[in-house]
Amino acid sequence: AGMDRSDYIALSRADRQACGADTKLIRIPYRVFWHLLQIDAFYNHDPPFTTRQLEALVTPDIFDVIDWPAIFGVVHTPLKQALCDTFRHPVFSGIILDF
């Protein structure tokens, strides 16, 4: 959602770049990943990522873009800039939320 259209791989790459991580991203087939998550859930009763979350990520949700910058009187921040602001802000980037 928003002004910048992105898929999950592009978002993952942008996150990695914004936070300065040097991790590798590997592509694995959807079904393989789904089954790996199912196996993990069998052993881990509070998994960090579930098959339902994966299923939600692959739905082709495309939302109409309204002129929300004019409606709310704000300026659009490109996604990559917003991620850099989030991960590298000198004061707020060190805050960790407990859920």
mmCIF file of N, CA, C and O in Angstrom:
data_model
loop_
_atom_site.group_PDB
_atom_site.id
_atom_site.type_symbol
_atom_site.label_atom_id
_atom_site.label_comp_id
_atom_site.label_asym_id
_atom_site.label_seq_id
_atom_site.Cartn_x
_atom_site.Cartn_y
_atom_site.Cartn_z
ATOM 1 N N ALA A 1 0.846 -1.183 0.000
ATOM 2 C CA ALA A 1 0.000 0.000 0.000
ATOM 3 C C ALA A 1 0.884 1.235 0.000
ATOM 4 O O ALA A 1 1.993 1.218 0.521
ATOM 5 N N GLY A 2 0.407 2.261 -0.589
ATOM 6 C CA GLY A 2 1.168 3.499 -0.624
ATOM 7 C C GLY A 2 1.508 3.887 -2.048
ATOM 8 O O GLY A 2 1.059 3.282 -3.005
ATOM 9 N N MET A 3 2.305 4.921 -2.152
ATOM 10 C CA MET A 3 2.650 5.454 -3.471
ATOM 11 C C MET A 3 3.685 4.585 -4.192
ATOM 12 O O MET A 3 3.765 4.618 -5.406
ATOM 13 N N ASP A 4 4.495 3.859 -3.438
ATOM 14 C CA ASP A 4 5.548 3.034 -4.026
ATOM 15 C C ASP A 4 5.089 1.585 -4.097
ATOM 16 O O ASP A 4 4.874 0.946 -3.072
ATOM 17 N N ARG A 5 4.971 1.078 -5.296
ATOM 18 C CA ARG A 5 4.575 -0.319 -5.487
ATOM 19 C C ARG A 5 5.803 -1.197 -5.305
ATOM 20 O O ARG A 5 6.877 -0.903 -5.833
ATOM 21 N N SER A 6 5.640 -2.285 -4.555
ATOM 22 C CA SER A 6 6.791 -3.126 -4.249
ATOM 23 C C SER A 6 6.332 -4.554 -4.014
ATOM 24 O O SER A 6 5.221 -4.792 -3.549
ATOM 25 N N ASP A 7 7.195 -5.504 -4.326
ATOM 26 C CA ASP A 7 6.903 -6.886 -3.971
ATOM 27 C C ASP A 7 7.760 -7.247 -2.753
ATOM 28 O O ASP A 7 8.580 -6.460 -2.289
ATOM 29 N N TYR A 8 7.551 -8.440 -2.228
ATOM 30 C CA TYR A 8 8.208 -8.833 -0.976
ATOM 31 C C TYR A 8 9.731 -8.897 -1.116
ATOM 32 O O TYR A 8 10.459 -8.481 -0.223
ATOM 33 N N ILE A 9 10.217 -9.381 -2.228
ATOM 34 C CA ILE A 9 11.667 -9.468 -2.439
ATOM 35 C C ILE A 9 12.272 -8.067 -2.482
ATOM 36 O O ILE A 9 13.300 -7.804 -1.849
ATOM 37 N N ALA A 10 11.644 -7.158 -3.212
ATOM 38 C CA ALA A 10 12.155 -5.785 -3.279
ATOM 39 C C ALA A 10 12.127 -5.127 -1.905
ATOM 40 O O ALA A 10 13.059 -4.401 -1.533
ATOM 41 N N LEU A 11 11.058 -5.371 -1.131
ATOM 42 C CA LEU A 11 10.973 -4.817 0.220
ATOM 43 C C LEU A 11 12.065 -5.394 1.113
ATOM 44 O O LEU A 11 12.698 -4.670 1.881
ATOM 45 N N SER A 12 12.316 -6.690 0.991
ATOM 46 C CA SER A 12 13.376 -7.319 1.787
ATOM 47 C C SER A 12 14.745 -6.736 1.433
ATOM 48 O O SER A 12 15.562 -6.472 2.319
ATOM 49 N N ARG A 13 14.986 -6.530 0.161
ATOM 50 C CA ARG A 13 16.258 -5.935 -0.267
ATOM 51 C C ARG A 13 16.396 -4.501 0.253
ATOM 52 O O ARG A 13 17.459 -4.091 0.701
ATOM 53 N N ALA A 14 15.304 -3.744 0.175
ATOM 54 C CA ALA A 14 15.335 -2.364 0.658
ATOM 55 C C ALA A 14 15.548 -2.322 2.173
ATOM 56 O O ALA A 14 16.303 -1.475 2.674
ATOM 57 N N ASP A 15 14.913 -3.229 2.915
ATOM 58 C CA ASP A 15 15.131 -3.322 4.368
ATOM 59 C C ASP A 15 16.594 -3.620 4.670
ATOM 60 O O ASP A 15 17.204 -2.990 5.535
ATOM 61 N N ARG A 16 17.133 -4.594 3.958
ATOM 62 C CA ARG A 16 18.526 -5.000 4.174
ATOM 63 C C ARG A 16 19.478 -3.842 3.902
ATOM 64 O O ARG A 16 20.389 -3.571 4.681
ATOM 65 N N GLN A 17 19.239 -3.129 2.833
ATOM 66 C CA GLN A 17 20.086 -1.996 2.489
ATOM 67 C C GLN A 17 19.949 -0.866 3.511
ATOM 68 O O GLN A 17 20.938 -0.279 3.934
ATOM 69 N N ALA A 18 18.725 -0.584 3.936
ATOM 70 C CA ALA A 18 18.475 0.525 4.859
ATOM 71 C C ALA A 18 19.124 0.302 6.220
ATOM 72 O O ALA A 18 19.618 1.246 6.837
ATOM 73 N N CYS A 19 19.121 -0.939 6.684
ATOM 74 C CA CYS A 19 19.697 -1.185 8.009
ATOM 75 C C CYS A 19 21.173 -1.567 7.929
ATOM 76 O O CYS A 19 21.817 -1.786 8.950
ATOM 77 N N GLY A 20 21.718 -1.635 6.720
ATOM 78 C CA GLY A 20 23.139 -1.906 6.561
ATOM 79 C C GLY A 20 23.533 -3.357 6.767
ATOM 80 O O GLY A 20 24.697 -3.657 7.019
ATOM 81 N N ALA A 21 22.574 -4.247 6.666
ATOM 82 C CA ALA A 21 22.865 -5.679 6.845
ATOM 83 C C ALA A 21 23.579 -6.230 5.615
ATOM 84 O O ALA A 21 23.379 -5.764 4.502
ATOM 85 N N ASP A 22 24.416 -7.222 5.835
ATOM 86 C CA ASP A 22 25.108 -7.865 4.713
ATOM 87 C C ASP A 22 24.637 -9.315 4.552
ATOM 88 O O ASP A 22 25.358 -10.155 4.039
ATOM 89 N N THR A 23 23.421 -9.577 5.002
ATOM 90 C CA THR A 23 22.868 -10.924 4.895
ATOM 91 C C THR A 23 22.548 -11.261 3.447
ATOM 92 O O THR A 23 22.320 -10.387 2.627
ATOM 93 N N LYS A 24 22.536 -12.533 3.168
ATOM 94 C CA LYS A 24 22.171 -13.005 1.842
ATOM 95 C C LYS A 24 20.677 -13.301 1.813
ATOM 96 O O LYS A 24 20.117 -13.807 2.774
ATOM 97 N N LEU A 25 20.066 -12.974 0.713
ATOM 98 C CA LEU A 25 18.685 -13.366 0.473
ATOM 99 C C LEU A 25 18.720 -14.486 -0.553
ATOM 100 O O LEU A 25 19.367 -14.362 -1.589
ATOM 101 N N ILE A 26 18.054 -15.560 -0.238
ATOM 102 C CA ILE A 26 18.017 -16.674 -1.189
ATOM 103 C C ILE A 26 16.571 -16.935 -1.588
ATOM 104 O O ILE A 26 15.657 -16.799 -0.784
ATOM 105 N N ARG A 27 16.396 -17.267 -2.837
ATOM 106 C CA ARG A 27 15.063 -17.598 -3.337
ATOM 107 C C ARG A 27 14.856 -19.102 -3.205
ATOM 108 O O ARG A 27 15.700 -19.887 -3.649
ATOM 109 N N ILE A 28 13.738 -19.454 -2.592
ATOM 110 C CA ILE A 28 13.357 -20.865 -2.554
ATOM 111 C C ILE A 28 11.918 -20.947 -3.030
ATOM 112 O O ILE A 28 11.148 -19.994 -2.859
ATOM 113 N N PRO A 29 11.532 -22.053 -3.614
ATOM 114 C CA PRO A 29 10.162 -22.183 -4.100
ATOM 115 C C PRO A 29 9.147 -22.011 -2.973
ATOM 116 O O PRO A 29 9.388 -22.416 -1.825
ATOM 117 N N TYR A 30 8.023 -21.408 -3.320
ATOM 118 C CA TYR A 30 6.965 -21.127 -2.349
ATOM 119 C C TYR A 30 6.590 -22.372 -1.562
ATOM 120 O O TYR A 30 6.525 -22.342 -0.332
ATOM 121 N N ARG A 31 6.293 -23.462 -2.231
ATOM 122 C CA ARG A 31 5.848 -24.696 -1.553
ATOM 123 C C ARG A 31 6.908 -25.227 -0.590
ATOM 124 O O ARG A 31 6.586 -25.710 0.489
ATOM 125 N N VAL A 32 8.161 -25.143 -0.963
ATOM 126 C CA VAL A 32 9.243 -25.593 -0.077
ATOM 127 C C VAL A 32 9.257 -24.745 1.189
ATOM 128 O O VAL A 32 9.321 -25.261 2.305
ATOM 129 N N PHE A 33 9.172 -23.430 1.009
ATOM 130 C CA PHE A 33 9.162 -22.534 2.162
ATOM 131 C C PHE A 33 7.944 -22.782 3.039
ATOM 132 O O PHE A 33 8.036 -22.829 4.268
ATOM 133 N N TRP A 34 6.771 -22.978 2.425
ATOM 134 C CA TRP A 34 5.546 -23.245 3.174
ATOM 135 C C TRP A 34 5.718 -24.491 4.041
ATOM 136 O O TRP A 34 5.370 -24.490 5.220
ATOM 137 N N HIS A 35 6.272 -25.561 3.456
ATOM 138 C CA HIS A 35 6.470 -26.805 4.214
ATOM 139 C C HIS A 35 7.521 -26.634 5.310
ATOM 140 O O HIS A 35 7.380 -27.197 6.403
ATOM 141 N N LEU A 36 8.558 -25.866 5.048
ATOM 142 C CA LEU A 36 9.555 -25.603 6.094
ATOM 143 C C LEU A 36 8.927 -24.850 7.269
ATOM 144 O O LEU A 36 9.227 -25.139 8.434
ATOM 145 N N LEU A 37 8.059 -23.904 6.968
ATOM 146 C CA LEU A 37 7.362 -23.183 8.042
ATOM 147 C C LEU A 37 6.446 -24.123 8.825
ATOM 148 O O LEU A 37 6.334 -24.021 10.051
ATOM 149 N N GLN A 38 5.809 -25.036 8.137
ATOM 150 C CA GLN A 38 4.933 -26.000 8.801
ATOM 151 C C GLN A 38 5.742 -26.917 9.721
ATOM 152 O O GLN A 38 5.330 -27.197 10.849
ATOM 153 N N ILE A 39 6.888 -27.350 9.271
ATOM 154 C CA ILE A 39 7.759 -28.186 10.100
ATOM 155 C C ILE A 39 8.240 -27.396 11.316
ATOM 156 O O ILE A 39 8.227 -27.896 12.447
ATOM 157 N N ASP A 40 8.629 -26.138 11.094
ATOM 158 C CA ASP A 40 9.074 -25.302 12.204
ATOM 159 C C ASP A 40 7.964 -25.133 13.237
ATOM 160 O O ASP A 40 8.214 -25.195 14.447
ATOM 161 N N ALA A 41 6.733 -24.931 12.787
ATOM 162 C CA ALA A 41 5.611 -24.743 13.707
ATOM 163 C C ALA A 41 5.345 -25.992 14.541
ATOM 164 O O ALA A 41 4.843 -25.898 15.661
ATOM 165 N N PHE A 42 5.687 -27.154 14.017
ATOM 166 C CA PHE A 42 5.514 -28.394 14.769
ATOM 167 C C PHE A 42 6.426 -28.410 15.997
ATOM 168 O O PHE A 42 6.031 -28.859 17.070
ATOM 169 N N TYR A 43 7.635 -27.901 15.844
ATOM 170 C CA TYR A 43 8.612 -27.896 16.937
ATOM 171 C C TYR A 43 8.593 -26.598 17.746
ATOM 172 O O TYR A 43 8.945 -26.588 18.919
ATOM 173 N N ASN A 44 8.228 -25.517 17.109
ATOM 174 C CA ASN A 44 8.235 -24.207 17.747
ATOM 175 C C ASN A 44 6.784 -23.761 17.913
ATOM 176 O O ASN A 44 6.120 -23.420 16.951
ATOM 177 N N HIS A 45 6.303 -23.728 19.134
ATOM 178 C CA HIS A 45 4.893 -23.420 19.357
ATOM 179 C C HIS A 45 4.584 -21.922 19.290
ATOM 180 O O HIS A 45 3.434 -21.528 19.374
ATOM 181 N N ASP A 46 5.615 -21.109 19.114
ATOM 182 C CA ASP A 46 5.420 -19.665 18.921
ATOM 183 C C ASP A 46 6.342 -19.202 17.795
ATOM 184 O O ASP A 46 7.280 -18.445 18.025
ATOM 185 N N PRO A 47 6.074 -19.670 16.557
ATOM 186 C CA PRO A 47 6.985 -19.349 15.455
ATOM 187 C C PRO A 47 6.952 -17.863 15.103
ATOM 188 O O PRO A 47 5.909 -17.223 15.226
ATOM 189 N N PRO A 48 8.087 -17.329 14.671
ATOM 190 C CA PRO A 48 8.128 -15.911 14.305
ATOM 191 C C PRO A 48 7.415 -15.618 12.986
ATOM 192 O O PRO A 48 7.083 -14.472 12.704
ATOM 193 N N PHE A 49 7.172 -16.638 12.182
ATOM 194 C CA PHE A 49 6.538 -16.462 10.882
ATOM 195 C C PHE A 49 5.752 -17.733 10.598
ATOM 196 O O PHE A 49 6.245 -18.835 10.810
ATOM 197 N N THR A 50 4.524 -17.599 10.138
ATOM 198 C CA THR A 50 3.656 -18.762 9.964
ATOM 199 C C THR A 50 3.252 -18.957 8.504
ATOM 200 O O THR A 50 3.422 -18.063 7.675
ATOM 201 N N THR A 51 2.682 -20.116 8.228
ATOM 202 C CA THR A 51 2.204 -20.394 6.876
ATOM 203 C C THR A 51 1.087 -19.422 6.489
ATOM 204 O O THR A 51 0.996 -19.013 5.335
ATOM 205 N N ARG A 52 0.268 -19.020 7.445
ATOM 206 C CA ARG A 52 -0.819 -18.068 7.134
ATOM 207 C C ARG A 52 -0.262 -16.701 6.758
ATOM 208 O O ARG A 52 -0.805 -16.014 5.891
ATOM 209 N N GLN A 53 0.806 -16.293 7.419
ATOM 210 C CA GLN A 53 1.432 -15.025 7.059
ATOM 211 C C GLN A 53 2.023 -15.105 5.656
ATOM 212 O O GLN A 53 1.926 -14.158 4.884
ATOM 213 N N LEU A 54 2.644 -16.232 5.333
ATOM 214 C CA LEU A 54 3.186 -16.424 3.991
ATOM 215 C C LEU A 54 2.062 -16.362 2.957
ATOM 216 O O LEU A 54 2.196 -15.702 1.929
ATOM 217 N N GLU A 55 0.965 -17.032 3.247
ATOM 218 C CA GLU A 55 -0.174 -17.029 2.320
ATOM 219 C C GLU A 55 -0.700 -15.604 2.110
ATOM 220 O O GLU A 55 -1.069 -15.230 0.990
ATOM 221 N N ALA A 56 -0.724 -14.822 3.170
ATOM 222 C CA ALA A 56 -1.203 -13.435 3.057
ATOM 223 C C ALA A 56 -0.260 -12.586 2.206
ATOM 224 O O ALA A 56 -0.698 -11.647 1.541
ATOM 225 N N LEU A 57 1.028 -12.913 2.216
ATOM 226 C CA LEU A 57 1.997 -12.136 1.447
ATOM 227 C C LEU A 57 1.881 -12.338 -0.059
ATOM 228 O O LEU A 57 2.314 -11.489 -0.828
ATOM 229 N N VAL A 58 1.310 -13.447 -0.472
ATOM 230 C CA VAL A 58 1.268 -13.725 -1.902
ATOM 231 C C VAL A 58 -0.070 -13.390 -2.540
ATOM 232 O O VAL A 58 -0.272 -13.649 -3.722
ATOM 233 N N THR A 59 -0.972 -12.801 -1.776
ATOM 234 C CA THR A 59 -2.231 -12.373 -2.385
ATOM 235 C C THR A 59 -1.952 -11.152 -3.250
ATOM 236 O O THR A 59 -1.160 -10.293 -2.888
ATOM 237 N N PRO A 60 -2.591 -11.079 -4.407
ATOM 238 C CA PRO A 60 -2.309 -9.966 -5.324
ATOM 239 C C PRO A 60 -3.079 -8.694 -4.954
ATOM 240 O O PRO A 60 -3.916 -8.217 -5.710
ATOM 241 N N ASP A 61 -2.813 -8.184 -3.766
ATOM 242 C CA ASP A 61 -3.518 -6.983 -3.314
ATOM 243 C C ASP A 61 -2.918 -5.742 -3.966
ATOM 244 O O ASP A 61 -1.762 -5.406 -3.751
ATOM 245 N N ILE A 62 -3.730 -5.074 -4.746
ATOM 246 C CA ILE A 62 -3.333 -3.803 -5.347
ATOM 247 C C ILE A 62 -4.440 -2.817 -5.006
ATOM 248 O O ILE A 62 -5.604 -3.034 -5.335
ATOM 249 N N PHE A 63 -4.057 -1.771 -4.309
ATOM 250 C CA PHE A 63 -5.036 -0.809 -3.832
ATOM 251 C C PHE A 63 -5.006 0.442 -4.699
ATOM 252 O O PHE A 63 -3.960 0.842 -5.199
ATOM 253 N N ASP A 64 -6.167 1.052 -4.843
ATOM 254 C CA ASP A 64 -6.240 2.316 -5.557
ATOM 255 C C ASP A 64 -5.455 3.361 -4.779
ATOM 256 O O ASP A 64 -5.546 3.437 -3.553
ATOM 257 N N VAL A 65 -4.680 4.146 -5.487
ATOM 258 C CA VAL A 65 -3.922 5.211 -4.853
ATOM 259 C C VAL A 65 -4.737 6.490 -4.944
ATOM 260 O O VAL A 65 -5.077 6.942 -6.026
ATOM 261 N N ILE A 66 -5.076 7.008 -3.778
ATOM 262 C CA ILE A 66 -5.799 8.275 -3.732
ATOM 263 C C ILE A 66 -4.787 9.390 -3.492
ATOM 264 O O ILE A 66 -3.631 9.128 -3.150
ATOM 265 N N ASP A 67 -5.195 10.594 -3.651
ATOM 266 C CA ASP A 67 -4.284 11.725 -3.460
ATOM 267 C C ASP A 67 -4.175 12.068 -1.975
ATOM 268 O O ASP A 67 -4.535 13.147 -1.529
ATOM 269 N N TRP A 68 -3.666 11.099 -1.193
ATOM 270 C CA TRP A 68 -3.577 11.318 0.249
ATOM 271 C C TRP A 68 -2.591 12.412 0.650
ATOM 272 O O TRP A 68 -2.786 13.051 1.687
ATOM 273 N N PRO A 69 -1.529 12.697 -0.129
ATOM 274 C CA PRO A 69 -0.692 13.840 0.263
ATOM 275 C C PRO A 69 -1.488 15.145 0.305
ATOM 276 O O PRO A 69 -1.333 15.949 1.233
ATOM 277 N N ALA A 70 -2.377 15.348 -0.665
ATOM 278 C CA ALA A 70 -3.193 16.567 -0.667
ATOM 279 C C ALA A 70 -4.273 16.507 0.411
ATOM 280 O O ALA A 70 -4.537 17.505 1.087
ATOM 281 N N ILE A 71 -4.872 15.331 0.594
ATOM 282 C CA ILE A 71 -5.939 15.190 1.582
ATOM 283 C C ILE A 71 -5.431 15.482 2.997
ATOM 284 O O ILE A 71 -6.082 16.171 3.778
ATOM 285 N N PHE A 72 -4.246 14.947 3.325
ATOM 286 C CA PHE A 72 -3.725 15.081 4.683
ATOM 287 C C PHE A 72 -2.675 16.178 4.825
ATOM 288 O O PHE A 72 -2.155 16.418 5.913
ATOM 289 N N GLY A 73 -2.326 16.836 3.729
ATOM 290 C CA GLY A 73 -1.368 17.923 3.794
ATOM 291 C C GLY A 73 0.036 17.470 4.156
ATOM 292 O O GLY A 73 0.728 18.121 4.944
ATOM 293 N N VAL A 74 0.447 16.341 3.611
ATOM 294 C CA VAL A 74 1.784 15.811 3.872
ATOM 295 C C VAL A 74 2.519 15.605 2.551
ATOM 296 O O VAL A 74 1.917 15.599 1.481
ATOM 297 N N VAL A 75 3.819 15.415 2.657
ATOM 298 C CA VAL A 75 4.641 15.157 1.477
ATOM 299 C C VAL A 75 4.955 13.663 1.428
ATOM 300 O O VAL A 75 5.254 13.053 2.457
ATOM 301 N N HIS A 76 4.873 13.095 0.248
ATOM 302 C CA HIS A 76 5.206 11.679 0.060
ATOM 303 C C HIS A 76 6.692 11.454 0.303
ATOM 304 O O HIS A 76 7.538 12.177 -0.224
ATOM 305 N N THR A 77 7.013 10.474 1.122
ATOM 306 C CA THR A 77 8.390 10.054 1.336
ATOM 307 C C THR A 77 8.575 8.734 0.597
ATOM 308 O O THR A 77 7.857 7.771 0.883
ATOM 309 N N PRO A 78 9.523 8.656 -0.336
ATOM 310 C CA PRO A 78 9.755 7.387 -1.029
ATOM 311 C C PRO A 78 10.098 6.273 -0.035
ATOM 312 O O PRO A 78 10.710 6.521 1.011
ATOM 313 N N LEU A 79 9.681 5.045 -0.338
ATOM 314 C CA LEU A 79 9.857 3.919 0.568
ATOM 315 C C LEU A 79 11.300 3.756 1.031
ATOM 316 O O LEU A 79 11.564 3.589 2.220
ATOM 317 N N LYS A 80 12.248 3.789 0.102
ATOM 318 C CA LYS A 80 13.656 3.594 0.494
ATOM 319 C C LYS A 80 14.113 4.664 1.483
ATOM 320 O O LYS A 80 14.840 4.377 2.429
ATOM 321 N N GLN A 81 13.678 5.901 1.289
ATOM 322 C CA GLN A 81 14.027 6.982 2.216
ATOM 323 C C GLN A 81 13.378 6.754 3.574
ATOM 324 O O GLN A 81 14.004 6.951 4.613
ATOM 325 N N ALA A 82 12.121 6.331 3.570
ATOM 326 C CA ALA A 82 11.418 6.068 4.830
ATOM 327 C C ALA A 82 12.101 4.954 5.617
ATOM 328 O O ALA A 82 12.231 5.037 6.838
ATOM 329 N N LEU A 83 12.553 3.920 4.925
ATOM 330 C CA LEU A 83 13.250 2.826 5.605
ATOM 331 C C LEU A 83 14.577 3.308 6.185
ATOM 332 O O LEU A 83 14.929 2.947 7.319
ATOM 333 N N CYS A 84 15.318 4.102 5.434
ATOM 334 C CA CYS A 84 16.572 4.657 5.961
ATOM 335 C C CYS A 84 16.297 5.535 7.178
ATOM 336 O O CYS A 84 17.012 5.462 8.180
ATOM 337 N N ASP A 85 15.258 6.359 7.099
ATOM 338 C CA ASP A 85 14.893 7.198 8.241
ATOM 339 C C ASP A 85 14.548 6.338 9.453
ATOM 340 O O ASP A 85 14.878 6.675 10.586
ATOM 341 N N THR A 86 13.885 5.220 9.229
ATOM 342 C CA THR A 86 13.479 4.332 10.316
ATOM 343 C C THR A 86 14.682 3.629 10.947
ATOM 344 O O THR A 86 14.836 3.618 12.167
ATOM 345 N N PHE A 87 15.532 3.044 10.118
ATOM 346 C CA PHE A 87 16.638 2.242 10.637
ATOM 347 C C PHE A 87 17.858 3.054 11.058
ATOM 348 O O PHE A 87 18.686 2.573 11.821
ATOM 349 N N ARG A 88 17.997 4.264 10.557
ATOM 350 C CA ARG A 88 19.221 5.027 10.821
ATOM 351 C C ARG A 88 19.008 6.337 11.571
ATOM 352 O O ARG A 88 19.927 7.132 11.715
ATOM 353 N N HIS A 89 17.808 6.574 12.056
ATOM 354 C CA HIS A 89 17.536 7.816 12.786
ATOM 355 C C HIS A 89 18.435 7.871 14.025
ATOM 356 O O HIS A 89 18.540 6.897 14.773
ATOM 357 N N PRO A 90 19.114 8.991 14.263
ATOM 358 C CA PRO A 90 20.078 9.056 15.372
ATOM 359 C C PRO A 90 19.459 8.864 16.758
ATOM 360 O O PRO A 90 20.130 8.390 17.667
ATOM 361 N N VAL A 91 18.187 9.185 16.925
ATOM 362 C CA VAL A 91 17.552 9.037 18.245
ATOM 363 C C VAL A 91 16.627 7.821 18.285
ATOM 364 O O VAL A 91 16.732 6.978 19.183
ATOM 365 N N PHE A 92 15.745 7.719 17.316
ATOM 366 C CA PHE A 92 14.672 6.736 17.408
ATOM 367 C C PHE A 92 15.024 5.338 16.888
ATOM 368 O O PHE A 92 14.326 4.381 17.164
ATOM 369 N N SER A 93 16.101 5.199 16.133
ATOM 370 C CA SER A 93 16.425 3.879 15.578
ATOM 371 C C SER A 93 16.856 2.887 16.659
ATOM 372 O O SER A 93 16.803 1.684 16.435
ATOM 373 N N GLY A 94 17.251 3.371 17.820
ATOM 374 C CA GLY A 94 17.681 2.470 18.897
ATOM 375 C C GLY A 94 16.550 1.959 19.759
ATOM 376 O O GLY A 94 16.751 1.116 20.628
ATOM 377 N N ILE A 95 15.334 2.420 19.516
ATOM 378 C CA ILE A 95 14.197 2.004 20.327
ATOM 379 C C ILE A 95 13.713 0.635 19.856
ATOM 380 O O ILE A 95 13.476 0.418 18.667
ATOM 381 N N ILE A 96 13.559 -0.283 20.793
ATOM 382 C CA ILE A 96 13.062 -1.620 20.494
ATOM 383 C C ILE A 96 11.732 -1.787 21.198
ATOM 384 O O ILE A 96 11.640 -1.626 22.421
ATOM 385 N N LEU A 97 10.706 -2.098 20.447
ATOM 386 C CA LEU A 97 9.375 -2.296 21.024
ATOM 387 C C LEU A 97 9.211 -3.726 21.500
ATOM 388 O O LEU A 97 9.570 -4.674 20.788
ATOM 389 N N ASP A 98 8.703 -3.903 22.688
ATOM 390 C CA ASP A 98 8.411 -5.234 23.220
ATOM 391 C C ASP A 98 6.956 -5.559 22.946
ATOM 392 O O ASP A 98 6.069 -4.779 23.277
ATOM 393 N N PHE A 99 6.706 -6.697 22.355
ATOM 394 C CA PHE A 99 5.332 -7.120 22.093
ATOM 395 C C PHE A 99 5.004 -8.336 22.915
ATOM 396 O O PHE A 99 5.778 -9.168 23.166
#
